[in-house]
Every structure is written in structure tokens, then in C-alpha cells.
mmCIF file of C-alpha atoms in Angstrom:
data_model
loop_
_atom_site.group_PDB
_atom_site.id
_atom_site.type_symbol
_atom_site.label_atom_id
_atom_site.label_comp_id
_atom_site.label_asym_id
_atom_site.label_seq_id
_atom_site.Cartn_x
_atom_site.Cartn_y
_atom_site.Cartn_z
ATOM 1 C CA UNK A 68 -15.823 73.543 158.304
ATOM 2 C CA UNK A 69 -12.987 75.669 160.135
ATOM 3 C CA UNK A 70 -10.924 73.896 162.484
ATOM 4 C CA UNK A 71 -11.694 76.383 165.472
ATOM 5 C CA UNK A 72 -14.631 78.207 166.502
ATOM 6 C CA UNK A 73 -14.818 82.037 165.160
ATOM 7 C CA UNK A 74 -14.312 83.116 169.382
ATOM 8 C CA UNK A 75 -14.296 86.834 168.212
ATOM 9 C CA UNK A 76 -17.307 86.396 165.119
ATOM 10 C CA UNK A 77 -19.394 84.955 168.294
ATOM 11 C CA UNK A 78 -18.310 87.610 170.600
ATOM 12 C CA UNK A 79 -19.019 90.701 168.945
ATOM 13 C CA UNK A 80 -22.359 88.948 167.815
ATOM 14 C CA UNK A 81 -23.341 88.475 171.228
ATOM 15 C CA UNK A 82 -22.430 91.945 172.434
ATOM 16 C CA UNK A 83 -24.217 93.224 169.075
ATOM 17 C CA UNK A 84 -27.707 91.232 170.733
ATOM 18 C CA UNK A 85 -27.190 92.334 173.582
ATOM 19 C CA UNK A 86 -26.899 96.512 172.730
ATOM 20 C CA UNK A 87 -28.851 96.249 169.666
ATOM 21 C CA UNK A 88 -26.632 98.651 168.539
ATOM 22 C CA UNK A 89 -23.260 97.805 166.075
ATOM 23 C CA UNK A 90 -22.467 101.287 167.673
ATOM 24 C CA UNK A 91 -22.836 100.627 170.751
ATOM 25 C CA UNK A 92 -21.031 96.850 170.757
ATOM 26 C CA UNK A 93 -17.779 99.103 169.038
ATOM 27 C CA UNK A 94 -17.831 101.516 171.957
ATOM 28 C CA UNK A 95 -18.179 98.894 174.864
ATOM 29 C CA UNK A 96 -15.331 96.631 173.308
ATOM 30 C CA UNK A 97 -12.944 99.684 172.426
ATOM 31 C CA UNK A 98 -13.109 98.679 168.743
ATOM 32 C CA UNK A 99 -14.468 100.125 165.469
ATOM 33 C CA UNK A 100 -17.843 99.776 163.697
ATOM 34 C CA UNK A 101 -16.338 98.187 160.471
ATOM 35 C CA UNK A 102 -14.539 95.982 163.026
ATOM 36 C CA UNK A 103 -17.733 94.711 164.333
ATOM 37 C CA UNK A 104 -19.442 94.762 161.330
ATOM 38 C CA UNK A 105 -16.959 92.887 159.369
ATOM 39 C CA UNK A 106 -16.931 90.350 162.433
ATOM 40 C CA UNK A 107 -20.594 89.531 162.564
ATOM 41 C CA UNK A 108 -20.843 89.064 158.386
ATOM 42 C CA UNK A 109 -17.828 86.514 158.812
ATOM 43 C CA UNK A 110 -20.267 84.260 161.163
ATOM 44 C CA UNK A 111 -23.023 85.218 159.131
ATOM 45 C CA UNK A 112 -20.964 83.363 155.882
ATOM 46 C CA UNK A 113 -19.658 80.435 158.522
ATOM 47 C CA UNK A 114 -22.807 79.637 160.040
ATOM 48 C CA UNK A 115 -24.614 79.852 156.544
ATOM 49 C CA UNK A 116 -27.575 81.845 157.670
ATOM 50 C CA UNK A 117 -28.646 85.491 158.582
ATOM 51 C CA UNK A 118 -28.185 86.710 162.678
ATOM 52 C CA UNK A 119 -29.794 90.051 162.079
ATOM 53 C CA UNK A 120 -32.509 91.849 160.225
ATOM 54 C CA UNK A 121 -31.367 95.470 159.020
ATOM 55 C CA UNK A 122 -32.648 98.448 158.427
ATOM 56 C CA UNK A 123 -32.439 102.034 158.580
ATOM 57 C CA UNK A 124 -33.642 102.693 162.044
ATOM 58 C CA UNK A 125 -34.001 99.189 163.609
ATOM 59 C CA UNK A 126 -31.996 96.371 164.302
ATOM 60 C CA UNK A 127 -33.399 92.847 165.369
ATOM 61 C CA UNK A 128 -32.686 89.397 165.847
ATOM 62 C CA UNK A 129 -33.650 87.026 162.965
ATOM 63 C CA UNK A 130 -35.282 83.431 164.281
ATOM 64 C CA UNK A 131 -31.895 81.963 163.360
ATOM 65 C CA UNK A 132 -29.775 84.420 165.227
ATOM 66 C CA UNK A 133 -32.267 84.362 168.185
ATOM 67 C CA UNK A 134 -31.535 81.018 168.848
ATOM 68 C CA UNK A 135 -28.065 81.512 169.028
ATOM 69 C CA UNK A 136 -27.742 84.885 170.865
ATOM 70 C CA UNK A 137 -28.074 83.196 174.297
ATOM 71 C CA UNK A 138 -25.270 80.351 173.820
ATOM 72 C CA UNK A 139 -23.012 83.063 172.219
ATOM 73 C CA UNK A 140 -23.607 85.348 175.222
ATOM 74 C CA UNK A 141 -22.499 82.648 177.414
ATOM 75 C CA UNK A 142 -19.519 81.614 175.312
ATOM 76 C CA UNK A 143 -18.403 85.655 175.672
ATOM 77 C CA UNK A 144 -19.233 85.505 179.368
ATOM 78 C CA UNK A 145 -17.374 82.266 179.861
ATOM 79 C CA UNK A 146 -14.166 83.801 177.726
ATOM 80 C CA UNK A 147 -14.424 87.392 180.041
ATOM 81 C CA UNK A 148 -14.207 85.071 183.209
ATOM 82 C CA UNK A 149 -11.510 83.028 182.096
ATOM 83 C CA UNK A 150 -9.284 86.013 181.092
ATOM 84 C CA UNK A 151 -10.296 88.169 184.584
ATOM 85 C CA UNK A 152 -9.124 85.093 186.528
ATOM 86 C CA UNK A 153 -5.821 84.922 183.771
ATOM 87 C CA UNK A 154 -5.041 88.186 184.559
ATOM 88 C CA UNK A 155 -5.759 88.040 188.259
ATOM 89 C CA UNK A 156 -3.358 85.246 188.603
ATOM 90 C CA UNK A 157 -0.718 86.665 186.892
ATOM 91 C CA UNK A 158 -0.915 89.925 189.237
ATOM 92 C CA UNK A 159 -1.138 88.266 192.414
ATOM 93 C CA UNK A 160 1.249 85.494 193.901
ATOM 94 C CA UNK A 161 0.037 82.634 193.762
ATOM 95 C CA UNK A 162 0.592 78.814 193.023
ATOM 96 C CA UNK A 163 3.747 76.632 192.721
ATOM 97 C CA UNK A 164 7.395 77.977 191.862
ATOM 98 C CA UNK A 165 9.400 75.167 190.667
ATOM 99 C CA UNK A 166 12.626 76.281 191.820
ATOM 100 C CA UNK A 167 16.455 74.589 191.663
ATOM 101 C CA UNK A 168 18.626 75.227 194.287
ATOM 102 C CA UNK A 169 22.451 73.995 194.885
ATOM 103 C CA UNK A 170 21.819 71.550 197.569
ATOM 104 C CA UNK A 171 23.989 72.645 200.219
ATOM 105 C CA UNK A 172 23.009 76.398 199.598
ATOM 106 C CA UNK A 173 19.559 75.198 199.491
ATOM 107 C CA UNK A 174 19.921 73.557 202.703
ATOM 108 C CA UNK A 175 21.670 75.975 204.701
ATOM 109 C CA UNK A 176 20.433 79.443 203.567
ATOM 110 C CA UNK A 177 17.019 78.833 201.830
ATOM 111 C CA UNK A 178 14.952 76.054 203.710
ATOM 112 C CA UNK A 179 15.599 78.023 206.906
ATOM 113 C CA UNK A 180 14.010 81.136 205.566
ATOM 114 C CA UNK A 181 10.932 80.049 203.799
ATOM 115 C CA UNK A 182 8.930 79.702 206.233
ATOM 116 C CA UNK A 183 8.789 83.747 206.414
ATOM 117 C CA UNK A 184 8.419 83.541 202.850
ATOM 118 C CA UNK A 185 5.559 81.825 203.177
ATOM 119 C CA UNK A 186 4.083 83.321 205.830
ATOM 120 C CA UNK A 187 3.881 86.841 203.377
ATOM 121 C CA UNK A 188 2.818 84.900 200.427
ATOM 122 C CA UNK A 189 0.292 82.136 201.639
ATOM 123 C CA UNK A 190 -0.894 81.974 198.096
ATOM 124 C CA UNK A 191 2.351 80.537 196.656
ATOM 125 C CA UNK A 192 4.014 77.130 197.287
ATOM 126 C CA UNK A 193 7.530 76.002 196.172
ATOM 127 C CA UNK A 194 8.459 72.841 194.642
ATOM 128 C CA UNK A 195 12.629 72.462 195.894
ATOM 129 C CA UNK A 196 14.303 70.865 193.970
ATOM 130 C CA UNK A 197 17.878 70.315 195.725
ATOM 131 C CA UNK A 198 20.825 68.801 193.114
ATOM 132 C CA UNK A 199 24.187 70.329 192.561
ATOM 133 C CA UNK A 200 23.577 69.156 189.284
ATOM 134 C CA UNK A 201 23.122 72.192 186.622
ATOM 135 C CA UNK A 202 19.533 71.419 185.889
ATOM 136 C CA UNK A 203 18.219 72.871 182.048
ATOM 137 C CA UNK A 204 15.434 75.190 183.698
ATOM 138 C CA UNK A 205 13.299 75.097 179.812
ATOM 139 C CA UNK A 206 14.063 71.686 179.293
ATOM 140 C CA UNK A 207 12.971 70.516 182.950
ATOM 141 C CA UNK A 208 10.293 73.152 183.432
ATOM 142 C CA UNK A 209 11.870 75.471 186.251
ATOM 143 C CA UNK A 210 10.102 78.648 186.639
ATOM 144 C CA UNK A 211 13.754 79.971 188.508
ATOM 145 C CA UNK A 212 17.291 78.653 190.189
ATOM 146 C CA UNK A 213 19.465 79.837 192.258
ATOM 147 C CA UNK A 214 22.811 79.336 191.219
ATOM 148 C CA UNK A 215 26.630 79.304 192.772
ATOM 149 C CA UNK A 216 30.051 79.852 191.219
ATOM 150 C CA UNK A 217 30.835 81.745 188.165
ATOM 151 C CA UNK A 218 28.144 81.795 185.460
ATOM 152 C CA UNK A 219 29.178 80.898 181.949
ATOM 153 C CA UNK A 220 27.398 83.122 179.230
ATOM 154 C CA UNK A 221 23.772 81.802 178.555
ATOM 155 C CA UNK A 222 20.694 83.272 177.291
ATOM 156 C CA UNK A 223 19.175 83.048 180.866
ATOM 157 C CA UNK A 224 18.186 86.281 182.324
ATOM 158 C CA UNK A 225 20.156 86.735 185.168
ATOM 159 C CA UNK A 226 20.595 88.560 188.394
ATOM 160 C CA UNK A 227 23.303 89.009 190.519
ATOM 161 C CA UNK A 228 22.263 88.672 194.675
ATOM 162 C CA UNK A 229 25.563 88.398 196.527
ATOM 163 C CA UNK A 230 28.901 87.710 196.442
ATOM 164 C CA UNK A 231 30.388 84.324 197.111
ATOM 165 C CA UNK A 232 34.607 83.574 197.382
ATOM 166 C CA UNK A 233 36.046 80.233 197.617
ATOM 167 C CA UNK A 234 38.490 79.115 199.808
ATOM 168 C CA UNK A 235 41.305 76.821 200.293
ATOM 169 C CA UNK A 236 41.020 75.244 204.248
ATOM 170 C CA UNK A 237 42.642 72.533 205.948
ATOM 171 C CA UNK A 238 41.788 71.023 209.555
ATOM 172 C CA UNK A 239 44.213 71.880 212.041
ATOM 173 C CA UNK A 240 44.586 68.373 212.576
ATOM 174 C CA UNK A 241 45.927 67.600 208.863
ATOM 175 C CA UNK A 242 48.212 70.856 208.943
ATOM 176 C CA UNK A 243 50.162 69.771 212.256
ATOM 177 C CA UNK A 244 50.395 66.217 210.602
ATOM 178 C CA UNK A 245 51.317 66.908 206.769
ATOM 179 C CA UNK A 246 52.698 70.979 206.830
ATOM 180 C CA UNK A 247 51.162 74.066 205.683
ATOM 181 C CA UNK A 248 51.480 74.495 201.910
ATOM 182 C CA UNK A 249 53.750 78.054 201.276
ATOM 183 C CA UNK A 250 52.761 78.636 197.886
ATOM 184 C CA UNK A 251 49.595 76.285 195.379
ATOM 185 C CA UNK A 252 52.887 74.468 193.969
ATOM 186 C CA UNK A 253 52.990 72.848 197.211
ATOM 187 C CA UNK A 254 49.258 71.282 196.831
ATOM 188 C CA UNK A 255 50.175 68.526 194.418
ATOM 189 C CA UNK A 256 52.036 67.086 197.217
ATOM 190 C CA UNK A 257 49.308 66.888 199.482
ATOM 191 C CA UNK A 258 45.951 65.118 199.948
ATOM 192 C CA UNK A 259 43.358 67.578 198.211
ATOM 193 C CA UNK A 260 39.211 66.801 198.071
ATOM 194 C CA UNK A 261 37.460 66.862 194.331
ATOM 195 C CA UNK A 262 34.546 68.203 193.188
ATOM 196 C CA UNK A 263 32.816 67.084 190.345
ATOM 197 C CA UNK A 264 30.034 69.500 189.211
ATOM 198 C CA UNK A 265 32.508 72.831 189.322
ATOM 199 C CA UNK A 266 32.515 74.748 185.960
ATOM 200 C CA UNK A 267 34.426 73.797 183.114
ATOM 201 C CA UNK A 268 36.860 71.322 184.953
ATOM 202 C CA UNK A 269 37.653 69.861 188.276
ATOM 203 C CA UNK A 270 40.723 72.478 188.821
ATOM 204 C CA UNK A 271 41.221 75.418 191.399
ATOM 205 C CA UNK A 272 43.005 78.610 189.326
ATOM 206 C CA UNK A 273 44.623 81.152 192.120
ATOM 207 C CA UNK A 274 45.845 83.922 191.568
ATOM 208 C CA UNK A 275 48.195 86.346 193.663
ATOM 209 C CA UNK A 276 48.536 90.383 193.704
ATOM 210 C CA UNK A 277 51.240 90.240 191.637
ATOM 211 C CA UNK A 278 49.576 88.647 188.824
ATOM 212 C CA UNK A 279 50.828 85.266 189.154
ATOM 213 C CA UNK A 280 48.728 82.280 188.145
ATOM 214 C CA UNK A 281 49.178 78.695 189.608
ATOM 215 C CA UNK A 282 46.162 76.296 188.175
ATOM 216 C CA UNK A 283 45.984 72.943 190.556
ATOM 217 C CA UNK A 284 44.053 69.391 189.913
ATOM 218 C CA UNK A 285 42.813 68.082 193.163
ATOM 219 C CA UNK A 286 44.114 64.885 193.444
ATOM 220 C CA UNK A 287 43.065 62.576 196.718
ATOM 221 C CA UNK A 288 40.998 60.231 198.540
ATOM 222 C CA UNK A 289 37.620 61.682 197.472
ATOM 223 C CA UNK A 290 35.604 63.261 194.625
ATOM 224 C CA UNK A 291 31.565 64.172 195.489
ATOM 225 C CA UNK A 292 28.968 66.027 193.355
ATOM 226 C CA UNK A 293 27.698 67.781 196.650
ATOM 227 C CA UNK A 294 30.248 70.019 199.020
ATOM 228 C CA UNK A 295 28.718 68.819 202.281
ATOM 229 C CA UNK A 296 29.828 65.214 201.338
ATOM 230 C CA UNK A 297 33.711 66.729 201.680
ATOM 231 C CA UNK A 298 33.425 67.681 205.354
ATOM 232 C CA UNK A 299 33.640 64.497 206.995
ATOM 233 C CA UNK A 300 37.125 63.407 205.572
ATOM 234 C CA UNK A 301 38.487 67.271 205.436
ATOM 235 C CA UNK A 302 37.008 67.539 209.105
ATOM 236 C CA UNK A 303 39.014 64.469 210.007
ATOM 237 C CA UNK A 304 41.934 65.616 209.264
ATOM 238 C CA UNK A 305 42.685 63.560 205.578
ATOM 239 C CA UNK A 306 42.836 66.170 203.318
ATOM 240 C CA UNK A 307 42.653 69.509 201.917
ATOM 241 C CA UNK A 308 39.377 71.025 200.122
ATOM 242 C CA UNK A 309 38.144 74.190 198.525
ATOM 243 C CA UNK A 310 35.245 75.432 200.220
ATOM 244 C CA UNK A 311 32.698 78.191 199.198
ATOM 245 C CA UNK A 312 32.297 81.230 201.549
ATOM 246 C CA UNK A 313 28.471 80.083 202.849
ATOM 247 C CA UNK A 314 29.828 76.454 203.800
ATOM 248 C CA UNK A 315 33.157 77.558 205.253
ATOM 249 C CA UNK A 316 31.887 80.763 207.090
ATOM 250 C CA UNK A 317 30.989 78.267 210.503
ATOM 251 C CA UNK A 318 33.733 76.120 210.300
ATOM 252 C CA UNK A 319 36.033 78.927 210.220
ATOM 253 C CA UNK A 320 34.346 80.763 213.233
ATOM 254 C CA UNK A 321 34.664 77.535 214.758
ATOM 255 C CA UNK A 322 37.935 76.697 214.275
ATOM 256 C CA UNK A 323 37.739 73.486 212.587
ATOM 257 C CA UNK A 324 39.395 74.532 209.657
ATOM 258 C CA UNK A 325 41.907 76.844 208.962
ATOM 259 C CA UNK A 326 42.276 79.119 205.442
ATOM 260 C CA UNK A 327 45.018 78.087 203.622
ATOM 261 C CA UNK A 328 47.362 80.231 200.782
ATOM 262 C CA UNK A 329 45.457 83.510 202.306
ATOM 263 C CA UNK A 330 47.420 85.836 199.558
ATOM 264 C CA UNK A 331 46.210 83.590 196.712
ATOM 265 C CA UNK A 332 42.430 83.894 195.945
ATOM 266 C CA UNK A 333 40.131 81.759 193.300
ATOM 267 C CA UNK A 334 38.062 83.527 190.761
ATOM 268 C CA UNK A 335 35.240 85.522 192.452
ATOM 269 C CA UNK A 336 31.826 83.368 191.872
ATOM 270 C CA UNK A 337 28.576 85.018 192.683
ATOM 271 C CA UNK A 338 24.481 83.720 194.369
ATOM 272 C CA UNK A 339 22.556 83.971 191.255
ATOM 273 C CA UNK A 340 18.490 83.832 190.886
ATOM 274 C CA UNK A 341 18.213 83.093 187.397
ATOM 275 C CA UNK A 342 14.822 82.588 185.135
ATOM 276 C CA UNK A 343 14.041 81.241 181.504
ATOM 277 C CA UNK A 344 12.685 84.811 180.833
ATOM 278 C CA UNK A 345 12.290 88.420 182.414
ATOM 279 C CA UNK A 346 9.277 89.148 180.029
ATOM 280 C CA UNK A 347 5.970 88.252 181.409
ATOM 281 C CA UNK A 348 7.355 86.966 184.159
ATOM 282 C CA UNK A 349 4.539 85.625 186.789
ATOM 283 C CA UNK A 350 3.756 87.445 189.868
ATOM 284 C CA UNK A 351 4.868 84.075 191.793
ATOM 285 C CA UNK A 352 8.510 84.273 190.710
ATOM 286 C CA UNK A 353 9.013 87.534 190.966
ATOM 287 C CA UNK A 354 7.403 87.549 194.693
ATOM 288 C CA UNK A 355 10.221 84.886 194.921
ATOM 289 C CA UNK A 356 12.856 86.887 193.560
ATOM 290 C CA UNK A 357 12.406 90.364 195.737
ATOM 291 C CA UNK A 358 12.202 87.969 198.659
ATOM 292 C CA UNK A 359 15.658 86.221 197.948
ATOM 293 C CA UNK A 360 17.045 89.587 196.977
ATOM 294 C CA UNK A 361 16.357 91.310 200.125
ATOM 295 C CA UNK A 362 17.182 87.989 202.717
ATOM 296 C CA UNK A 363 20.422 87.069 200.682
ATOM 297 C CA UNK A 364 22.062 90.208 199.474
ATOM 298 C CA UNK A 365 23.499 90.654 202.489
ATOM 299 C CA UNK A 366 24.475 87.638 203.701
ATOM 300 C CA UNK A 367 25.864 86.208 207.073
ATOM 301 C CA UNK A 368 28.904 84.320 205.441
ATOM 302 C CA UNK A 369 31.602 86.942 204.527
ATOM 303 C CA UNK A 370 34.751 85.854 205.743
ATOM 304 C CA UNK A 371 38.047 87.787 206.233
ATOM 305 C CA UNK A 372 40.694 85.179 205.547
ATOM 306 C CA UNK A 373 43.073 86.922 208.587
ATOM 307 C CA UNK A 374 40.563 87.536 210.684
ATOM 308 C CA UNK A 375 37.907 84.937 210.297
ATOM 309 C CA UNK A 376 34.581 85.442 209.964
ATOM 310 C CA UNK A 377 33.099 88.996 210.046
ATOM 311 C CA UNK A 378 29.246 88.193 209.645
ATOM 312 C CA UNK A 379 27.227 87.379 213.314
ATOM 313 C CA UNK A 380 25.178 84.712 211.760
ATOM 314 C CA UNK A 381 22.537 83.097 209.423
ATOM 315 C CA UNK A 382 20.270 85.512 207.599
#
């Protein structure tokens, strides 16, 4: 006996009963006579027993095949449902995004706007999952991440939603205390704040107009695996830290923290949403994704290192 059920044998049987007609089962399931006919013969040989009494003019149910047409009809029925609802589901958001988020990017710019999110798709809920950690989205099960910095070649499909530059800052405090650093030579002599989940290594590579190249290892009081964990001791004056645009945009506007090395920039990151796959991709993340794209493409944190901040505010 066959491992599975013949699902298609016990379909086309049932629509078969049901037209009395191998003609007319082909047309209302789009396929061809032999198809059906080669379908219902297969049960015929499983079940070990005739479904249907031929002739010229008429077609009818044998006893055997009568007693199965109902169940089979059912079984088709059943299948039909299961697929409309399938199909449904995957057309209309709805159900849980598992989605990983940087945690202070998660905190700052997406909890505050998901409410609206929500309020246009009250079919969908979203599991947050908040780590700087760089989480395997097939291994864990994500359905999509946003992520920060600048991506390292993967076979993720990815998409591009705003810019994001890193910047060197200092509090006013620790400048009129320690000195203002002229050129990134002069960082190794100062207290500088670590982080650990940056790509690659735990360095800061600037670069100038001219083309020159200074790479620097943080070295200092403190090392976190989450930004917001920095501000306390860089806000107090201790040391100096690297910052990305969306956390440094109020402090600057503020004037808690000053940029420092303003003709030296770091390697331009990016806000990624990124997802195992772009093909079949459920209505639910991609509900997810035009929402981020239009809220965060044009975000409130672009700063203008001589001029401070040139956004008005959150998005």
C-alpha cells in the first residue's frame, strides 16, 4: 500500500461523480480527458476494484464506487477550502512578522511608529525581536530585519531604505578637559568608547578628501554590544565614541556632544530591510516592508557636521 493517499486519483474521481461526464470533470478542472481518465484508472488499480460502469452513451457509478463518491467529494471539498484560505492568506496581511531589529534603532525609530502600522494592518502582528546581535534570519526563523552599518555580501535579498553616517562626538565637557583631537592620529591618546558587534572588527577607518586613510582601535574605559549603553560615560564627559547618525542626531541638536574630526568621515553604512527570500514573499512582510520604506526613507536624523542637525524631528 502507497505511503500517501492518491489526493488527485480521488479528486478527479469525485468531480467525474459528480458531472457524470470525464468531459465535463476535464473542462471544470482546466485539464485534459486522458488526464482524467488516466487519473481515475490509477485509483481504480490502487483501490483494487471498479468506480464506474462504461459504456457508449452512459456513465454510472458501480456499488463500489458509490460508496466512495461521497467521502471523495468531501476530501476534494475539504482540499478546495484549504487552498482558497492558502491563497487568501497569502494575498492579504495578516498574522505574525517575526522581525529583528538593532535595538537602539528599534527603540527609537520603529516602536514609536507601529502603532500606525498597526492601525492600517489590524490583521498583522509583529513579534520584535530587539538584539544588536546579527541574528541568522533562516536559522532563527525571521520572516525580515532591519539592519544598520555596512552590509557584507550575503545571499539575503536586500533593500536599501536610507542612509545612515557615523560620527566621531565628544561632550563638551571631555573636550575642555582633555583637547580636541586635530587629526584620528591624535585618538590613540585619548579615552575612546568600544563597540563590540561592528562589522569585521572593533576599528573606526576615516578617511579625508584627499584620500588619506587613518584606521583607529578604540581603546578606553568601556566596550558594549548596544550603542545606547555608551551614552552615559560619553555624556559624562569620560570619553570619546562613534555614534551613528539616528542616535547622535538629538544629542547634537542638543548640544551635548560635539562632532569631532568633521573633514574625516567613516565608511557610509546604510537602514536595511532585509528577508530570507523575495520570491513568494507573504503579503505580511511585504505590508511591512512598503510601510518601513515610506516612514524611514526619509528620515529625521540627517546631520550636517558644521551645522548640526538639519532634520525637525522623529518620523
Amino acid at each position: 500500500m502507497p505511503k500517501l493517499p492518491d489526493f488527485e486519483g480521488l479528486a478527479m474521481f469525485a468531480k467525474v461523480a459528480e458531472e457524470r461526464s470525464y468531459a465535463g470533470a476535464a473542462r471544470s478542472m482546466d485539464v485534459s480527458v486522458a488526464t482524467v481518465s488516466r487519473a481515475v484508472s490509477r485509483l481504480e488499480d490502487q483501490l483494487g476494484g471498479r468506480l464506474f460502469n462504461r459504456s457508449s452513451r452512459r456513465l454510472a457509478l458501480t456499488d463500489f464506487g458509490r460508496g466512495l463518491a461521497d467521502r471523495a467529494a468531501r476530501i476534494y471539498a475539504e482540499a478546495k477550502e484549504v487552498e482558497c484560505i492558502a491563497i487568501e492568506t497569502a494575498r492579504r496581511p495578516r498574522g505574525v512578522v517575526r522581525f529583528a531589529v538593532p535595538m537602539s534603532f528599534g527603540t527609537h525609530w520603529v516602536a514609536p511608529i507601529l502603532p500606525d502600522f498597526f492601525q492600517q494592518y489590524p490583521d498583522v502582528a509583529v513579534d520584535l525581536h530587539l538584539s544588536d546581535e546579527k541574528i541568522d534570519l533562516i536559522g532563527a526563523g525571521f520572516d525580515a530585519a532591519l539592519r544598520v552599518g555596512v552590509l557584507e555580501d550575503s545571499s539575503l535579498v536586500v533593500k536599501r531604505l536610507a542612509v545612515v553616517r557615523r560620527f566621531i562626538v565628544a561632550a563638551p565637557s571631555y573636550l575642555a578637559r582633555y583637547g580636541r583631537p586635530g587629526h584620528p592620529d591624535d585618538l590613540t591618546a585619548h579615552h575612546c568608547l568600544g563597540y563590540a558587534y561592528r562589522a569585521n572588527r572593533d576599528v573606526w577607518h576615516l578617511t579625508n578628501k584627499a584620500g588619506d586613510s587613518v584606521t583607529v582601535t578604540p581603546v578606553g574605559p568601556l566596550r558594549v554590544t548596544n550603542v545606547d549603553a555608551l551614552l552615559p560615560t560619553l555624556l559624562a564627559g569620560l570619553a570619546i565614541a562613534e555614534l551613528p547618525e539616528f542616535v547622535a542626531f538629538d544629542l547634537l541638536r542638543t548640544g551635548q556632544v560635539e562632532v569631532l574630526l568633521a573633514d574625516w568621515t567613516m565608511a557610509l553604512g546604510g537602514l536595511y530591510f532585509v528577508t530570507p527570500t523575495a520570491r513568494a514573499r507573504s503579503a505580511k512582510v511585504e505590508a511591512l516592508s512598503s510601510f518601513l520604506t515610506k516612514r524611514l526613507s526619509r528620515p529625521g536624523w540627517h546631520v550636517d557636521p558644521s551645522k548640526g542637525p538639519s532634520a525637525s524631528g522623529r518620523p
